[in-house]
Short mmCIF file of C-alpha atoms and ligand atoms in Angstrom, two decimals:
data_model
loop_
_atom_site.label_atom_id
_atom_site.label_comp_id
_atom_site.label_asym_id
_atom_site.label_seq_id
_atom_site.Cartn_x
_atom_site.Cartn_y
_atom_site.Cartn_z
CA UNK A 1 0.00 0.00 0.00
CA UNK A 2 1.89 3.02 -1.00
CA UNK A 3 1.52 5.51 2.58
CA UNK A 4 0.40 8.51 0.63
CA UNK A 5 -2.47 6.60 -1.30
CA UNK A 6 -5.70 6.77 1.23
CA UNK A 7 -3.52 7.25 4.11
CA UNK A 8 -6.77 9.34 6.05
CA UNK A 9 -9.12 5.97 5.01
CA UNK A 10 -7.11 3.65 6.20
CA UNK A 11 -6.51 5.39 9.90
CA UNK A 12 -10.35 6.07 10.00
CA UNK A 13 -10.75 2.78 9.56
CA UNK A 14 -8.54 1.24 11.80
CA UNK A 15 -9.93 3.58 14.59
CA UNK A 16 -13.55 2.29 13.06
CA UNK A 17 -12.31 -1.45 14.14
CA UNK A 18 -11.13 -0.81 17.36
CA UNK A 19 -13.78 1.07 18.44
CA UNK A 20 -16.04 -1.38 17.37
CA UNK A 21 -14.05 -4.51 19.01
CA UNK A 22 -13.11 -1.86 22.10
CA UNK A 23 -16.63 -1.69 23.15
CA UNK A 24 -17.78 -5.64 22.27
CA UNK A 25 -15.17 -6.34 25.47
CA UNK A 26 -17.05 -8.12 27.94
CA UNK A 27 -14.18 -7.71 30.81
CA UNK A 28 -11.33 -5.99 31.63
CA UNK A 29 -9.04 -8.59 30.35
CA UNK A 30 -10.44 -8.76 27.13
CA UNK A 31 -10.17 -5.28 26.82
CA UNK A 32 -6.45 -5.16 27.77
CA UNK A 33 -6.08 -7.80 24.97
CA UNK A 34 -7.91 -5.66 22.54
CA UNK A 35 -6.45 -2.40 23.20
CA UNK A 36 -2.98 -4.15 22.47
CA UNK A 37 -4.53 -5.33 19.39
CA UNK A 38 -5.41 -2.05 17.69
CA UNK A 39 -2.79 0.18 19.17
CA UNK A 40 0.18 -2.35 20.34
CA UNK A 41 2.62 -3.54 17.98
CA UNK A 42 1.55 -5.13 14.80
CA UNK A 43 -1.51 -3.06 14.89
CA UNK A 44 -2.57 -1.25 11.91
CA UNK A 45 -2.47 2.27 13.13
CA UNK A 46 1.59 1.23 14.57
CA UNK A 47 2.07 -0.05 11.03
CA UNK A 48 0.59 3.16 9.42
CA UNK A 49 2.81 5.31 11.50
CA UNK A 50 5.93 3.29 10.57
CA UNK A 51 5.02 4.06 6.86
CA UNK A 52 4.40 7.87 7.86
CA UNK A 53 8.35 8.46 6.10
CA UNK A 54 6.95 7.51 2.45
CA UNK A 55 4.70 10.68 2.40
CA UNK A 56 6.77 12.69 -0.39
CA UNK A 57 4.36 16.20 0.67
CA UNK A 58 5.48 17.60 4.20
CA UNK A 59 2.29 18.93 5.04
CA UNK A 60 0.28 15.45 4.03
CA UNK A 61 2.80 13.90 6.35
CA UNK A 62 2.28 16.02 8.94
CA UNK A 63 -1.77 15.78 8.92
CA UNK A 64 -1.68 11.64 8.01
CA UNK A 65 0.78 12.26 11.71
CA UNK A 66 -1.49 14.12 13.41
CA UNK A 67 -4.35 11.91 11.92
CA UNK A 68 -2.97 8.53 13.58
CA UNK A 69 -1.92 10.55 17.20
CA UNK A 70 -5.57 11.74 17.26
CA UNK A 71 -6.82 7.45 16.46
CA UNK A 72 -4.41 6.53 19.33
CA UNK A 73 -5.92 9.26 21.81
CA UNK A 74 -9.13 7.85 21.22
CA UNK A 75 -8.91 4.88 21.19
CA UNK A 76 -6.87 4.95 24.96
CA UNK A 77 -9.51 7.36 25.94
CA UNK A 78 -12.04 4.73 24.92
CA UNK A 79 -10.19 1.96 27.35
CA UNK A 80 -9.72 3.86 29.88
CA UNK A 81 -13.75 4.88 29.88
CA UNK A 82 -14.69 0.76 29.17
CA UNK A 83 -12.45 -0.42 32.00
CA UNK A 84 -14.01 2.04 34.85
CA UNK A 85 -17.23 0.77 33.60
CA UNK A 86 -16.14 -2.88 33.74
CA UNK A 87 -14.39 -2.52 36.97
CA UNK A 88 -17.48 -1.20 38.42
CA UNK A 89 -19.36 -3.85 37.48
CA UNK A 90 -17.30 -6.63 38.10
CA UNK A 91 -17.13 -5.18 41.62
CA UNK A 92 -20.58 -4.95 42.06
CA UNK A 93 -21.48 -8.46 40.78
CA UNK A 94 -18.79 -10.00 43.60
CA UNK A 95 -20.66 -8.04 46.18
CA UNK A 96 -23.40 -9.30 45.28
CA UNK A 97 -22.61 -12.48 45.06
CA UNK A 98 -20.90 -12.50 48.46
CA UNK A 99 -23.66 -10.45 50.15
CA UNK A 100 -26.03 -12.66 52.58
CA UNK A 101 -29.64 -11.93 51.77
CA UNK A 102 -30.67 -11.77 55.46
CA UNK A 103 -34.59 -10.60 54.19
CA UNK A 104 -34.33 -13.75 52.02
CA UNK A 105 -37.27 -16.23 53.71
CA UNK A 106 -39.16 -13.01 55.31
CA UNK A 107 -41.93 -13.56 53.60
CA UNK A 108 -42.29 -16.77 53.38
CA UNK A 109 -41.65 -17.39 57.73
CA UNK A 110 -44.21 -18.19 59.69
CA UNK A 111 -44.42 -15.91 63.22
CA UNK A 112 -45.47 -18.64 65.11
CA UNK A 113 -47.95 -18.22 68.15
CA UNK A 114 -47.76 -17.89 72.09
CA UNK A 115 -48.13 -21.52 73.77
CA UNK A 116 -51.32 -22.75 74.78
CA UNK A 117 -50.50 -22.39 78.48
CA UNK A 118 -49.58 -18.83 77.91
CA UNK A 119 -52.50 -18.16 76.12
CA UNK A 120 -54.83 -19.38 79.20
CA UNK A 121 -52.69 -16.98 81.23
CA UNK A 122 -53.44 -13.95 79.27
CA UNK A 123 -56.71 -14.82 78.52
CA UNK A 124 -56.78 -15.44 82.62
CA UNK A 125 -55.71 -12.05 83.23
CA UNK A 126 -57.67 -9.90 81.15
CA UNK A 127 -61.32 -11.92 82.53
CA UNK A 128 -59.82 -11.02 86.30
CA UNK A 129 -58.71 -7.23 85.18
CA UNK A 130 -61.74 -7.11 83.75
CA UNK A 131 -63.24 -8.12 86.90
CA UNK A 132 -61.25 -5.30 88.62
CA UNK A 133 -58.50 -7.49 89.86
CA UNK A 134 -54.91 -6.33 90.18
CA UNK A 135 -52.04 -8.83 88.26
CA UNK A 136 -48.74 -9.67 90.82
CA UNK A 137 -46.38 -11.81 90.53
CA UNK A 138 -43.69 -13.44 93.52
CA UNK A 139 -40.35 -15.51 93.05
CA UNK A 140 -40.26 -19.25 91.99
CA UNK A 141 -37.72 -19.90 94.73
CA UNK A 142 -39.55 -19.01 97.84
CA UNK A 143 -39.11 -19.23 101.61
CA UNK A 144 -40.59 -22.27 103.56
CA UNK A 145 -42.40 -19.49 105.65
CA UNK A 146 -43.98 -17.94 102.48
CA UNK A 147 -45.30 -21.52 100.92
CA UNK A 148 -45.70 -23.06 104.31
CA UNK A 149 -45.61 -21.94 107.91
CA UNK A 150 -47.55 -18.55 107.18
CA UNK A 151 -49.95 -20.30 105.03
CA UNK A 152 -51.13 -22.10 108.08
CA UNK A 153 -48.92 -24.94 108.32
CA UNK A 154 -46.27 -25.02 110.19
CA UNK A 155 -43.63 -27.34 110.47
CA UNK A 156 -44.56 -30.79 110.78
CA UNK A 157 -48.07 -29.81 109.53
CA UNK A 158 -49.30 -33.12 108.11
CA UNK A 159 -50.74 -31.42 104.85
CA UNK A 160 -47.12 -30.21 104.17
CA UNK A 161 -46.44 -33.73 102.48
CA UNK A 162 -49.12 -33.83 99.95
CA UNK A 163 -46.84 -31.09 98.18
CA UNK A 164 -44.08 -32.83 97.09
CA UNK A 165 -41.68 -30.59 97.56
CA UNK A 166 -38.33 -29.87 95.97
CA UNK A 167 -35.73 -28.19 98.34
CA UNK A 168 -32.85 -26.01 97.05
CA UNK A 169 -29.50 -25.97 98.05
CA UNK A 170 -29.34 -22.60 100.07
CA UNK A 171 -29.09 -21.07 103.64
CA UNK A 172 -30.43 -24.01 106.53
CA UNK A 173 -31.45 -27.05 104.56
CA UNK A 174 -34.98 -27.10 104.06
CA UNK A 175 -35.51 -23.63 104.39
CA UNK A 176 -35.70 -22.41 100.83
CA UNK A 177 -37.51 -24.35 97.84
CA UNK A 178 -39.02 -24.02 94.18
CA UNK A 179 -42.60 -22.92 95.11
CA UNK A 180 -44.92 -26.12 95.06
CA UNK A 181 -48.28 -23.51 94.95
CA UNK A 182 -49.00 -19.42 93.80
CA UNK A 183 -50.26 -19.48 97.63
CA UNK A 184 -47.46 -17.74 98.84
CA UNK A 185 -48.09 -14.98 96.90
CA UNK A 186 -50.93 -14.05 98.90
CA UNK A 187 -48.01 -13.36 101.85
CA UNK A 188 -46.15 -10.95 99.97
CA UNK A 189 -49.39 -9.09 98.72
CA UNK A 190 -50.62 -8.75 101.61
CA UNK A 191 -47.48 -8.15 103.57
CA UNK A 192 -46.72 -5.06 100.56
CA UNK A 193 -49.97 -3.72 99.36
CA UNK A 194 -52.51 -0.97 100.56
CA UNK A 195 -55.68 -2.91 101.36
CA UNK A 196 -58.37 -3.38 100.10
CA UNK A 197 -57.18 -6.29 97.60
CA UNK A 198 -58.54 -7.85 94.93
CA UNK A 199 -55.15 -9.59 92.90
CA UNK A 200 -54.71 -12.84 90.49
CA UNK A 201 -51.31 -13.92 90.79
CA UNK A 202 -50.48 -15.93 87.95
CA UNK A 203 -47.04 -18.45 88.21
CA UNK A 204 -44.88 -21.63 87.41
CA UNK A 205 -45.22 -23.93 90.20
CA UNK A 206 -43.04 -26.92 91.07
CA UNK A 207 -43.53 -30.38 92.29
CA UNK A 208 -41.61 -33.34 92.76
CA UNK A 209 -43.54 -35.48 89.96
CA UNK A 210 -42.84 -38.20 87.41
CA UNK A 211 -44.79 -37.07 84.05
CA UNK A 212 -47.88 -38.72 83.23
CA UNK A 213 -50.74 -37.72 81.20
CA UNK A 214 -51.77 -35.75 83.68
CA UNK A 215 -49.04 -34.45 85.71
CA UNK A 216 -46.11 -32.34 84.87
CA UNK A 217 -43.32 -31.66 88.05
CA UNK A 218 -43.37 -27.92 86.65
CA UNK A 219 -46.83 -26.34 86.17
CA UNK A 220 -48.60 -22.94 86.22
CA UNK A 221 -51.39 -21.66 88.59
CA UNK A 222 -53.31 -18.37 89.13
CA UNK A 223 -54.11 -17.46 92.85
CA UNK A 224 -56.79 -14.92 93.73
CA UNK A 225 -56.69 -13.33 96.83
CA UNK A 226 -59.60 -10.97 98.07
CA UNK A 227 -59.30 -8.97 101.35
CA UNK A 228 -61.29 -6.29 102.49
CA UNK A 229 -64.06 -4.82 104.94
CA UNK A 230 -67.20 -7.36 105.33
CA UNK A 231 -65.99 -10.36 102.35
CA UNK A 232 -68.14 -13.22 102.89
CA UNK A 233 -68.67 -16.32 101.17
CA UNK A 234 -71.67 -15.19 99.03
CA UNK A 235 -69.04 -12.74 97.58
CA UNK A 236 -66.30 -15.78 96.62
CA UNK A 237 -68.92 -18.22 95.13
CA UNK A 238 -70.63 -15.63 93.10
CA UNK A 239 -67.37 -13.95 91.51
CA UNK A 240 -66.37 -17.65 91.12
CA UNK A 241 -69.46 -18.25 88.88
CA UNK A 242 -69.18 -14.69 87.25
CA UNK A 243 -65.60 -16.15 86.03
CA UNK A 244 -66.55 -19.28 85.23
CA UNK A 245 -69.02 -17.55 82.58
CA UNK A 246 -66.73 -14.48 81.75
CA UNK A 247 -63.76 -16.96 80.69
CA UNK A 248 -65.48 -19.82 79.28
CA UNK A 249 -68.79 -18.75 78.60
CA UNK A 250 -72.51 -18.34 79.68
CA UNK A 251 -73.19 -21.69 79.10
CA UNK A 252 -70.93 -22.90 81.64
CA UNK A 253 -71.85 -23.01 85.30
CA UNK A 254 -69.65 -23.25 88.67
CA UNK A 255 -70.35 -26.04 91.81
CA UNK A 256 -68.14 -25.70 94.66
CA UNK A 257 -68.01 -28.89 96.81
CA UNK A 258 -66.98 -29.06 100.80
CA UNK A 259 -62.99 -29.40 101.11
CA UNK A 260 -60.01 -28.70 103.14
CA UNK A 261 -57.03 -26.76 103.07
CA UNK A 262 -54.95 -25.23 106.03
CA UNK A 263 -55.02 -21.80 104.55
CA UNK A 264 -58.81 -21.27 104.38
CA UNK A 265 -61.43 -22.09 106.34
CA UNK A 266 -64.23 -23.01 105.08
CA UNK A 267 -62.96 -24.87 102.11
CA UNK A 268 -64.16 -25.84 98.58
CA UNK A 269 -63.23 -27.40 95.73
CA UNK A 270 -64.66 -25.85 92.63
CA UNK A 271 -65.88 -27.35 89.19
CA UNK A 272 -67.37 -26.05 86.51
CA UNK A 273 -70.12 -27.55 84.44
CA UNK A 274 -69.89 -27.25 80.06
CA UNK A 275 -72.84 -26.88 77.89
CA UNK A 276 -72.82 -30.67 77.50
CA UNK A 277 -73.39 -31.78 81.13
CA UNK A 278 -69.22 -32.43 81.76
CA UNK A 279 -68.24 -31.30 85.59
CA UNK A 280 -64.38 -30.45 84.90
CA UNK A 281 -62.83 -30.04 88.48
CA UNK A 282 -60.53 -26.73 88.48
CA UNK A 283 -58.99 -25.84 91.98
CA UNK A 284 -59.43 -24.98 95.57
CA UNK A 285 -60.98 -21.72 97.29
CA UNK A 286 -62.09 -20.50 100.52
CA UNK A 287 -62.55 -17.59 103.03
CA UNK A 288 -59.02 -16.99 104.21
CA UNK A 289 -58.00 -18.09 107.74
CA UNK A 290 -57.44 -15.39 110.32
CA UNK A 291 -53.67 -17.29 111.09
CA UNK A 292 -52.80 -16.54 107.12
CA UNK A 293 -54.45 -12.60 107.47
CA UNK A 294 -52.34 -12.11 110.68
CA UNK A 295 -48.89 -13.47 108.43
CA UNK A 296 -49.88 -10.97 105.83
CA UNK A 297 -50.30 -8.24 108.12
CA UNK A 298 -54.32 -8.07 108.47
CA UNK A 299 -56.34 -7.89 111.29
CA UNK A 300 -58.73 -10.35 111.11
CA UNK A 301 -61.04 -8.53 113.98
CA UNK A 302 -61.58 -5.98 110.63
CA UNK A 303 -60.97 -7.88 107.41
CA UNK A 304 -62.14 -11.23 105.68
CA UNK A 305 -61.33 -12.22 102.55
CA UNK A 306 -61.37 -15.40 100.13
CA UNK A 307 -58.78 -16.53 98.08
CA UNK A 308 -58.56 -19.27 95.29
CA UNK A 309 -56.08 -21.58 93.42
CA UNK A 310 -55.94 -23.57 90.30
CA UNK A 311 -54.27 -25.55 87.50
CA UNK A 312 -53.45 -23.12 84.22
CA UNK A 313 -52.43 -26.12 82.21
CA UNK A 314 -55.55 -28.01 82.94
CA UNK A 315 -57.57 -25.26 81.67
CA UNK A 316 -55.56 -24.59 78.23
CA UNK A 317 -55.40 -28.85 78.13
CA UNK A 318 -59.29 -28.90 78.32
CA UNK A 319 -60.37 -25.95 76.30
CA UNK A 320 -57.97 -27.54 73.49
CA UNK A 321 -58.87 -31.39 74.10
CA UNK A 322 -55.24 -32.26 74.45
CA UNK A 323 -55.35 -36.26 75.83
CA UNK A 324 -51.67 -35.78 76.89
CA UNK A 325 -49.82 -33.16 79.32
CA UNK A 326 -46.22 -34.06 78.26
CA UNK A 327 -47.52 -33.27 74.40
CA UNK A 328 -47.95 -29.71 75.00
CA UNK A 329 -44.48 -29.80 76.24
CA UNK A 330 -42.44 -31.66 73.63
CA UNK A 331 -42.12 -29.02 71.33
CA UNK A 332 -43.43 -31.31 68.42
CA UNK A 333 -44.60 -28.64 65.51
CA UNK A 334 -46.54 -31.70 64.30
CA UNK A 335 -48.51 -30.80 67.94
CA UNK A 336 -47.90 -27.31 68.04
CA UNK A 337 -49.01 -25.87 64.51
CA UNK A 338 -52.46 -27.44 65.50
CA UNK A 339 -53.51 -24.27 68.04
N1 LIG B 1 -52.68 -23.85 96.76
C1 LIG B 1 -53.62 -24.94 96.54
C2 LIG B 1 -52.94 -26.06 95.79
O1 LIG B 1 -52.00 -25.84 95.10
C3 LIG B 1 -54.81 -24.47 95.76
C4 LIG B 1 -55.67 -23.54 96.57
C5 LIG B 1 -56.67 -24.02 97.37
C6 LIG B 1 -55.43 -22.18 96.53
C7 LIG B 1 -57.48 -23.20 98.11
C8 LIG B 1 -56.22 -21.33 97.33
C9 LIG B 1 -57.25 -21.87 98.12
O2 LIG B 1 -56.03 -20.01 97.33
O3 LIG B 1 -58.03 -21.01 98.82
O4 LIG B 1 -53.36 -27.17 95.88
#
């Protein structure tokens, strides 16, 4: 090709091509190898410029010079543009691919639901507050005074060993243990609140028992404890019916059946009665005993009160029909996703 003869066509063309294959490059190292390619040695514009010296007219040399200077410019201004661009990407395509997609099973997660038991509680709680009742709460390690001796029996009080009790390891043996009743709640209340009281005390209790259907060794109860000026019986058997049809409706009615416990005196038992005839026995009540007023603080010459007990677990089994205890504490989602 003699240099002078379509000098300008052939540099426009060569810049044509490597602009063309410049911005084809899919990554950086493509376009290294490309840019070598058009402008390196052996390249067409490096071979032009070689044959620059065959141009017989000064000033045709001179532009065909300036011609191939302005190609190279380009084309390097060209790279340099592609590889930001391809830089950027590849950099964003490795974060991505190393970023963890914590919102990834959002959607798709189920939120679960509070446990049966916990459910009764609540549900518990807002029939009582709705009642007027005040919600406490006391330790699950207590004192042997608290669940015991100020509850009416003192030491060596034969009722004390229907509770199997489990001791714990601190100050005089046997004088500290996991609560085996919400009874000793009615202590502290008493002992820390302005009277009148009307307060649920809701709790895990704790008994020395091998599970069975019907037994757990750690359980939950809800206490109420009523003191004030002129209480009488009349007043605990009808807000024990008004509860009965408040929490499980007005077809259910309450029956409350001669008892004992040390604590009150007299004593019932009390079951309520469904819509289909069933008596379902739910816990223990009574006008608290002046010995149990006098621990708490009360005079008995000027208050009465009543107070009752029972089984949270029992209720939440029932209302669900659950045959087994131990089921609705295996954590089976089989069991579970069912409520
Ligand atoms: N604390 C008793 C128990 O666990 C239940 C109970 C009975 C509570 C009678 C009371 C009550 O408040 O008056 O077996």
């Amino acid at each position: 090709m003699p240099a002078s003869d379509g000098h300008a066509e052939h540099v426009a063309q060569a810049l044509a091509q490597a602009v063309a294959a410049l911005n084809g490059a899919a990554d950086v190292e493509s376009l290294r190898r490309l840019a070598n390619e058009h402008t390196g040695k052996g390249s067409v514009l490096i071979g032009l410029k070689s044959s620059l010296g065959a141009i017989a007219d000064v000033e045709t040399r001179k532009a065909a010079g300036r011609a191939i200077n302005e190609a190279m410019q380009s084309i390097e201004a060209l790279v340099a543009q592609r590889l930001t661009g391809l830089e950027r990407a590849a950099a964003a395509s490795a974060a991505a691919g190393e970023a963890m997609d914590l919102t990834e099973h959002l959607a798709a997660r189920s939120r679960g639901h509070a446990h049966i038991v916990t459910q009764a509680w609540e549900r518990l709680e807002d029939v009582f507050v709705g009642m007027g009742f005040k919600v406490a709460e006391g330790p699950e390690v207590e004192t042997d005074f608290h669940n015991f001796t100020a509850l009416n029996m003192p030491p060596d009080h034969p009722a004390r060993s229907g509770f199997d009790t489990l001791f714990v390891k601190h100050g005089a043996p046997g004088s500290n243990l996991l609560r085996t009743h919400t009874s000793p709640v009615q202590i502290r209340v008493m002992q820390e609140w302005d009277l009148p009281i009307y307060a649920v005390m809701p709790g895990r209790v704790f008994r020395r028992d091998t599970p069975d259907a019907t037994h757990m060794p750690v359980f939950h109860q809800i206490e109420g404890l009523v003191v004030d000026k002129g209480i009488t019986f009349a007043h605990l058997a009808g807000t024990i019916e008004a509860f009965t049809k408040a929490f499980f409706g007005s077809d259910f009615t309450s029956r409350l059946r001669p008892n004992y416990f040390p604590f009150t005196e007299p004593s019932a038992e009390f079951d309520v009665r469904s819509a289909n005839g069933k008596w379902i026995e739910l816990g223990g009540c009574g006008m608290v005993h002046p010995n149990v007023l006098r621990a708490g603080g009360v005079d008995p010459e000027v208050y009465t009160g009543f107070a009752f007990g029972f089984g949270i677990d029992r209720m939440a089994k029932e209302r669900h029909n659950v045959a087994d205890l131990r089921d609705m504490y295996a954590n089976d989602l089989r069991f579970v996703r069912q409520f």
